PDB file of N, CA and C in Angstrom:
ATOM      1  N   ARG A   1       0.832  -1.187   0.000  1.00 82.00           N
ATOM      2  CA  ARG A   1       0.000   0.000   0.000  1.00 82.00           C
ATOM      3  C   ARG A   1       0.874   1.247   0.000  1.00 82.00           C
ATOM      4  N   PRO A   2       0.598   2.158  -0.898  1.00 94.00           N
ATOM      5  CA  PRO A   2       1.337   3.434  -0.872  1.00 94.00           C
ATOM      6  C   PRO A   2       0.971   4.217   0.388  1.00 94.00           C
ATOM      7  N   THR A   3       1.993   4.679   1.096  1.00 96.00           N
ATOM      8  CA  THR A   3       1.787   5.388   2.356  1.00 96.00           C
ATOM      9  C   THR A   3       2.676   6.618   2.419  1.00 96.00           C
ATOM     10  N   TRP A   4       2.143   7.690   2.971  1.00 96.00           N
ATOM     11  CA  TRP A   4       2.925   8.881   3.271  1.00 96.00           C
ATOM     12  C   TRP A   4       2.824   9.110   4.759  1.00 96.00           C
ATOM     13  N   SER A   5       3.953   9.475   5.382  1.00 96.00           N
ATOM     14  CA  SER A   5       3.964   9.730   6.813  1.00 96.00           C
ATOM     15  C   SER A   5       4.890  10.901   7.111  1.00 96.00           C
ATOM     16  N   GLY A   6       4.458  11.772   8.006  1.00 96.00           N
ATOM     17  CA  GLY A   6       5.267  12.922   8.398  1.00 96.00           C
ATOM     18  C   GLY A   6       4.437  13.838   9.278  1.00 96.00           C
ATOM     19  N   THR A   7       4.945  15.018   9.518  1.00 95.00           N
ATOM     20  CA  THR A   7       4.219  15.985  10.337  1.00 95.00           C
ATOM     21  C   THR A   7       3.224  16.748   9.471  1.00 95.00           C
ATOM     22  N   ALA A   8       2.298  17.419  10.115  1.00 96.00           N
ATOM     23  CA  ALA A   8       1.343  18.251   9.385  1.00 96.00           C
ATOM     24  C   ALA A   8       2.068  19.374   8.650  1.00 96.00           C
ATOM     25  N   THR A   9       3.142  19.869   9.227  1.00 96.00           N
ATOM     26  CA  THR A   9       3.953  20.897   8.568  1.00 96.00           C
ATOM     27  C   THR A   9       4.573  20.342   7.294  1.00 96.00           C
ATOM     28  N   ASP A  10       5.089  19.114   7.364  1.00 96.00           N
ATOM     29  CA  ASP A  10       5.643  18.464   6.175  1.00 96.00           C
ATOM     30  C   ASP A  10       4.583  18.310   5.090  1.00 96.00           C
ATOM     31  N   LEU A  11       3.367  17.946   5.503  1.00 96.00           N
ATOM     32  CA  LEU A  11       2.286  17.727   4.543  1.00 96.00           C
ATOM     33  C   LEU A  11       1.875  19.029   3.865  1.00 96.00           C
ATOM     34  N   THR A  12       1.769  20.117   4.626  1.00 97.00           N
ATOM     35  CA  THR A  12       1.410  21.394   4.007  1.00 97.00           C
ATOM     36  C   THR A  12       2.473  21.819   3.006  1.00 97.00           C
ATOM     37  N   ALA A  13       3.738  21.582   3.336  1.00 96.00           N
ATOM     38  CA  ALA A  13       4.827  21.919   2.417  1.00 96.00           C
ATOM     39  C   ALA A  13       4.781  21.032   1.172  1.00 96.00           C
ATOM     40  N   ALA A  14       4.546  19.729   1.355  1.00 95.00           N
ATOM     41  CA  ALA A  14       4.512  18.798   0.226  1.00 95.00           C
ATOM     42  C   ALA A  14       3.356  19.107  -0.719  1.00 95.00           C
ATOM     43  N   LEU A  15       2.242  19.574  -0.167  1.00 95.00           N
ATOM     44  CA  LEU A  15       1.078  19.899  -0.995  1.00 95.00           C
ATOM     45  C   LEU A  15       1.117  21.327  -1.521  1.00 95.00           C
ATOM     46  N   GLY A  16       2.060  22.122  -1.027  1.00 96.00           N
ATOM     47  CA  GLY A  16       2.177  23.510  -1.460  1.00 96.00           C
ATOM     48  C   GLY A  16       0.999  24.366  -1.008  1.00 96.00           C
ATOM     49  N   LEU A  17       0.472  24.068   0.173  1.00 94.00           N
ATOM     50  CA  LEU A  17      -0.680  24.797   0.692  1.00 94.00           C
ATOM     51  C   LEU A  17      -0.242  26.022   1.462  1.00 94.00           C
ATOM     52  N   ASP A  18      -1.058  27.062   1.372  1.00 95.00           N
ATOM     53  CA  ASP A  18      -0.804  28.281   2.129  1.00 95.00           C
ATOM     54  C   ASP A  18      -1.762  28.306   3.317  1.00 95.00           C
ATOM     55  N   MET A  19      -1.517  27.394   4.266  1.00 95.00           N
ATOM     56  CA  MET A  19      -2.335  27.334   5.476  1.00 95.00           C
ATOM     57  C   MET A  19      -1.481  26.811   6.616  1.00 95.00           C
ATOM     58  N   LYS A  20      -1.923  27.055   7.816  1.00 96.00           N
ATOM     59  CA  LYS A  20      -1.180  26.595   8.984  1.00 96.00           C
ATOM     60  C   LYS A  20      -1.368  25.089   9.163  1.00 96.00           C
ATOM     61  N   ALA A  21      -0.339  24.452   9.677  1.00 95.00           N
ATOM     62  CA  ALA A  21      -0.355  22.996   9.844  1.00 95.00           C
ATOM     63  C   ALA A  21      -1.470  22.543  10.784  1.00 95.00           C
ATOM     64  N   ASN A  22      -1.727  23.303  11.850  1.00 94.00           N
ATOM     65  CA  ASN A  22      -2.787  22.896  12.780  1.00 94.00           C
ATOM     66  C   ASN A  22      -4.171  22.991  12.128  1.00 94.00           C
ATOM     67  N   ALA A  23      -4.357  23.925  11.219  1.00 96.00           N
ATOM     68  CA  ALA A  23      -5.628  24.042  10.501  1.00 96.00           C
ATOM     69  C   ALA A  23      -5.813  22.847   9.563  1.00 96.00           C
ATOM     70  N   LEU A  24      -4.737  22.425   8.913  1.00 96.00           N
ATOM     71  CA  LEU A  24      -4.805  21.251   8.045  1.00 96.00           C
ATOM     72  C   LEU A  24      -5.128  20.006   8.863  1.00 96.00           C
ATOM     73  N   SER A  25      -4.486  19.840   9.997  1.00 94.00           N
ATOM     74  CA  SER A  25      -4.753  18.688  10.865  1.00 94.00           C
ATOM     75  C   SER A  25      -6.204  18.664  11.303  1.00 94.00           C
ATOM     76  N   MET A  26      -6.736  19.817  11.665  1.00 95.00           N
ATOM     77  CA  MET A  26      -8.120  19.889  12.102  1.00 95.00           C
ATOM     78  C   MET A  26      -9.067  19.507  10.960  1.00 95.00           C
ATOM     79  N   ARG A  27      -8.800  19.992   9.765  1.00 96.00           N
ATOM     80  CA  ARG A  27      -9.642  19.651   8.610  1.00 96.00           C
ATOM     81  C   ARG A  27      -9.567  18.166   8.298  1.00 96.00           C
ATOM     82  N   LEU A  28      -8.378  17.596   8.381  1.00 95.00           N
ATOM     83  CA  LEU A  28      -8.231  16.165   8.114  1.00 95.00           C
ATOM     84  C   LEU A  28      -8.971  15.337   9.162  1.00 95.00           C
ATOM     85  N   ASN A  29      -8.894  15.751  10.418  1.00 94.00           N
ATOM     86  CA  ASN A  29      -9.607  15.035  11.485  1.00 94.00           C
ATOM     87  C   ASN A  29     -11.109  15.051  11.244  1.00 94.00           C
ATOM     88  N   VAL A  30     -11.639  16.197  10.862  1.00 95.00           N
ATOM     89  CA  VAL A  30     -13.073  16.344  10.653  1.00 95.00           C
ATOM     90  C   VAL A  30     -13.531  15.572   9.412  1.00 95.00           C
ATOM     91  N   ARG A  31     -12.694  15.560   8.376  1.00 96.00           N
ATOM     92  CA  ARG A  31     -13.097  14.965   7.086  1.00 96.00           C
ATOM     93  C   ARG A  31     -12.474  13.598   6.809  1.00 96.00           C
ATOM     94  N   ALA A  32     -12.000  12.922   7.821  1.00 96.00           N
ATOM     95  CA  ALA A  32     -11.344  11.624   7.620  1.00 96.00           C
ATOM     96  C   ALA A  32     -12.280  10.608   6.973  1.00 96.00           C
ATOM     97  N   GLY A  33     -13.535  10.597   7.370  1.00 95.00           N
ATOM     98  CA  GLY A  33     -14.498   9.660   6.795  1.00 95.00           C
ATOM     99  C   GLY A  33     -14.733   9.907   5.320  1.00 95.00           C
ATOM    100  N   ARG A  34     -14.852  11.161   4.948  1.00 96.00           N
ATOM    101  CA  ARG A  34     -15.053  11.512   3.535  1.00 96.00           C
ATOM    102  C   ARG A  34     -13.813  11.179   2.715  1.00 96.00           C
ATOM    103  N   LEU A  35     -12.651  11.436   3.275  1.00 95.00           N
ATOM    104  CA  LEU A  35     -11.394  11.118   2.597  1.00 95.00           C
ATOM    105  C   LEU A  35     -11.313   9.627   2.289  1.00 95.00           C
ATOM    106  N   LEU A  36     -11.727   8.804   3.239  1.00 95.00           N
ATOM    107  CA  LEU A  36     -11.712   7.357   3.038  1.00 95.00           C
ATOM    108  C   LEU A  36     -12.782   6.932   2.041  1.00 95.00           C
ATOM    109  N   TYR A  37     -13.992   7.434   2.200  1.00 95.00           N
ATOM    110  CA  TYR A  37     -15.111   7.015   1.362  1.00 95.00           C
ATOM    111  C   TYR A  37     -14.946   7.453  -0.093  1.00 95.00           C
ATOM    112  N   GLU A  38     -14.573   8.719  -0.309  1.00 95.00           N
ATOM    113  CA  GLU A  38     -14.506   9.250  -1.668  1.00 95.00           C
ATOM    114  C   GLU A  38     -13.182   8.997  -2.377  1.00 95.00           C
ATOM    115  N   TYR A  39     -12.082   9.002  -1.636  1.00 95.00           N
ATOM    116  CA  TYR A  39     -10.767   8.912  -2.261  1.00 95.00           C
ATOM    117  C   TYR A  39      -9.986   7.661  -1.865  1.00 95.00           C
ATOM    118  N   HIS A  40     -10.549   6.861  -0.958  1.00 96.00           N
ATOM    119  CA  HIS A  40      -9.913   5.619  -0.508  1.00 96.00           C
ATOM    120  C   HIS A  40      -8.543   5.875   0.113  1.00 96.00           C
ATOM    121  N   ILE A  41      -8.480   6.960   0.881  1.00 96.00           N
ATOM    122  CA  ILE A  41      -7.254   7.313   1.603  1.00 96.00           C
ATOM    123  C   ILE A  41      -7.565   7.292   3.092  1.00 96.00           C
ATOM    124  N   GLN A  42      -6.847   6.445   3.814  1.00 97.00           N
ATOM    125  CA  GLN A  42      -7.035   6.344   5.262  1.00 97.00           C
ATOM    126  C   GLN A  42      -6.136   7.356   5.951  1.00 97.00           C
ATOM    127  N   TYR A  43      -6.720   8.129   6.858  1.00 97.00           N
ATOM    128  CA  TYR A  43      -5.999   9.143   7.618  1.00 97.00           C
ATOM    129  C   TYR A  43      -5.819   8.659   9.044  1.00 97.00           C
ATOM    130  N   GLU A  44      -4.601   8.795   9.552  1.00 96.00           N
ATOM    131  CA  GLU A  44      -4.318   8.423  10.940  1.00 96.00           C
ATOM    132  C   GLU A  44      -3.389   9.467  11.534  1.00 96.00           C
ATOM    133  N   SER A  45      -3.698   9.882  12.743  1.00 95.00           N
ATOM    134  CA  SER A  45      -2.870  10.839  13.455  1.00 95.00           C
ATOM    135  C   SER A  45      -2.400  10.182  14.745  1.00 95.00           C
ATOM    136  N   THR A  46      -1.087  10.184  14.963  1.00 95.00           N
ATOM    137  CA  THR A  46      -0.541   9.588  16.184  1.00 95.00           C
ATOM    138  C   THR A  46       0.332  10.613  16.897  1.00 95.00           C
ATOM    139  N   ARG A  47       0.472  10.406  18.203  1.00 93.00           N
ATOM    140  CA  ARG A  47       1.277  11.312  19.024  1.00 93.00           C
ATOM    141  C   ARG A  47       2.246  10.490  19.846  1.00 93.00           C
ATOM    142  N   THR A  48       3.518  10.876  19.805  1.00 89.00           N
ATOM    143  CA  THR A  48       4.559  10.214  20.582  1.00 89.00           C
ATOM    144  C   THR A  48       5.372  11.286  21.300  1.00 89.00           C
ATOM    145  N   HIS A  49       6.399  10.842  21.995  1.00 92.00           N
ATOM    146  CA  HIS A  49       7.299  11.799  22.648  1.00 92.00           C
ATOM    147  C   HIS A  49       8.012  12.671  21.627  1.00 92.00           C
ATOM    148  N   ALA A  50       8.233  12.135  20.440  1.00 87.00           N
ATOM    149  CA  ALA A  50       8.931  12.863  19.388  1.00 87.00           C
ATOM    150  C   ALA A  50       8.033  13.886  18.700  1.00 87.00           C
ATOM    151  N   GLY A  51       6.721  13.784  18.866  1.00 91.00           N
ATOM    152  CA  GLY A  51       5.796  14.726  18.241  1.00 91.00           C
ATOM    153  C   GLY A  51       4.619  14.017  17.610  1.00 91.00           C
ATOM    154  N   ARG A  52       3.870  14.763  16.846  1.00 93.00           N
ATOM    155  CA  ARG A  52       2.684  14.225  16.184  1.00 93.00           C
ATOM    156  C   ARG A  52       3.023  13.826  14.758  1.00 93.00           C
ATOM    157  N   THR A  53       2.417  12.741  14.319  1.00 96.00           N
ATOM    158  CA  THR A  53       2.662  12.236  12.976  1.00 96.00           C
ATOM    159  C   THR A  53       1.335  11.997  12.271  1.00 96.00           C
ATOM    160  N   VAL A  54       1.293  12.407  11.014  1.00 96.00           N
ATOM    161  CA  VAL A  54       0.145  12.170  10.148  1.00 96.00           C
ATOM    162  C   VAL A  54       0.535  11.056   9.186  1.00 96.00           C
ATOM    163  N   THR A  55      -0.359  10.075   9.028  1.00 97.00           N
ATOM    164  CA  THR A  55      -0.117   8.989   8.078  1.00 97.00           C
ATOM    165  C   THR A  55      -1.307   8.895   7.140  1.00 97.00           C
ATOM    166  N   LEU A  56      -1.021   8.918   5.838  1.00 97.00           N
ATOM    167  CA  LEU A  56      -2.041   8.767   4.807  1.00 97.00           C
ATOM    168  C   LEU A  56      -1.732   7.493   4.036  1.00 97.00           C
ATOM    169  N   THR A  57      -2.717   6.602   3.935  1.00 97.00           N
ATOM    170  CA  THR A  57      -2.518   5.316   3.266  1.00 97.00           C
ATOM    171  C   THR A  57      -3.589   5.133   2.206  1.00 97.00           C
ATOM    172  N   LEU A  58      -3.156   4.829   0.988  1.00 96.00           N
ATOM    173  CA  LEU A  58      -4.091   4.546  -0.091  1.00 96.00           C
ATOM    174  C   LEU A  58      -4.600   3.125   0.073  1.00 96.00           C
ATOM    175  N   ILE A  59      -5.922   2.983   0.146  1.00 93.00           N
ATOM    176  CA  ILE A  59      -6.552   1.675   0.316  1.00 93.00           C
ATOM    177  C   ILE A  59      -6.927   1.170  -1.076  1.00 93.00           C
ATOM    178  N   PRO A  60      -6.317   0.065  -1.534  1.00 88.00           N
ATOM    179  CA  PRO A  60      -6.622  -0.427  -2.882  1.00 88.00           C
ATOM    180  C   PRO A  60      -8.043  -0.968  -2.961  1.00 88.00           C
ATOM    181  N   LEU A  61      -8.612  -0.847  -4.136  1.00 81.00           N
ATOM    182  CA  LEU A  61      -9.955  -1.369  -4.375  1.00 81.00           C
ATOM    183  C   LEU A  61      -9.864  -2.800  -4.849  1.00 81.00           C
ATOM    184  N   ASN A  62     -10.889  -3.577  -4.557  1.00 75.00           N
ATOM    185  CA  ASN A  62     -10.928  -4.991  -4.922  1.00 75.00           C
ATOM    186  C   ASN A  62     -11.751  -5.155  -6.199  1.00 75.00           C
ATOM    187  N   GLY A  63     -11.084  -5.216  -7.341  1.00 54.00           N
ATOM    188  CA  GLY A  63     -11.725  -5.514  -8.613  1.00 54.00           C
ATOM    189  C   GLY A  63     -12.791  -4.526  -9.012  1.00 54.00           C
ATOM    190  N   ASP A  64     -13.908  -5.046  -9.555  1.00 47.00           N
ATOM    191  CA  ASP A  64     -14.956  -4.237 -10.138  1.00 47.00           C
ATOM    192  C   ASP A  64     -15.991  -3.750  -9.135  1.00 47.00           C
ATOM    193  N   ASN A  65     -16.070  -4.374  -7.968  1.00 48.00           N
ATOM    194  CA  ASN A  65     -17.162  -4.044  -7.064  1.00 48.00           C
ATOM    195  C   ASN A  65     -16.861  -2.888  -6.106  1.00 48.00           C
ATOM    196  N   ASN A  66     -15.697  -2.262  -6.231  1.00 51.00           N
ATOM    197  CA  ASN A  66     -15.312  -1.094  -5.454  1.00 51.00           C
ATOM    198  C   ASN A  66     -15.379  -1.294  -3.944  1.00 51.00           C
ATOM    199  N   LYS A  67     -15.184  -2.495  -3.483  1.00 51.00           N
ATOM    200  CA  LYS A  67     -15.129  -2.752  -2.041  1.00 51.00           C
ATOM    201  C   LYS A  67     -13.690  -2.662  -1.579  1.00 51.00           C
ATOM    202  N   LYS A  68     -13.507  -2.137  -0.358  1.00 50.00           N
ATOM    203  CA  LYS A  68     -12.167  -2.051   0.195  1.00 50.00           C
ATOM    204  C   LYS A  68     -11.690  -3.454   0.552  1.00 50.00           C
ATOM    205  N   VAL A  69     -10.398  -3.654   0.388  1.00 46.00           N
ATOM    206  CA  VAL A  69      -9.795  -4.939   0.728  1.00 46.00           C
ATOM    207  C   VAL A  69      -9.455  -4.956   2.187  1.00 46.00           C
TER     208      VAL A  69
END
């Protein structure tokens, strides 16, 4: 599965967005269900001693019936 992982600041830079990292994190948290349903991208946010990490994982589709594997 293709996966991207990093901080929200890294993600805003990678996407070339002109917004604060905490605003992006908040939007992703609120819209995680839509992101999964419409784009098949799973959003996960974790917190450790080293900081917060955002992980985006592309969920492959199973053949013609568009069901998640």
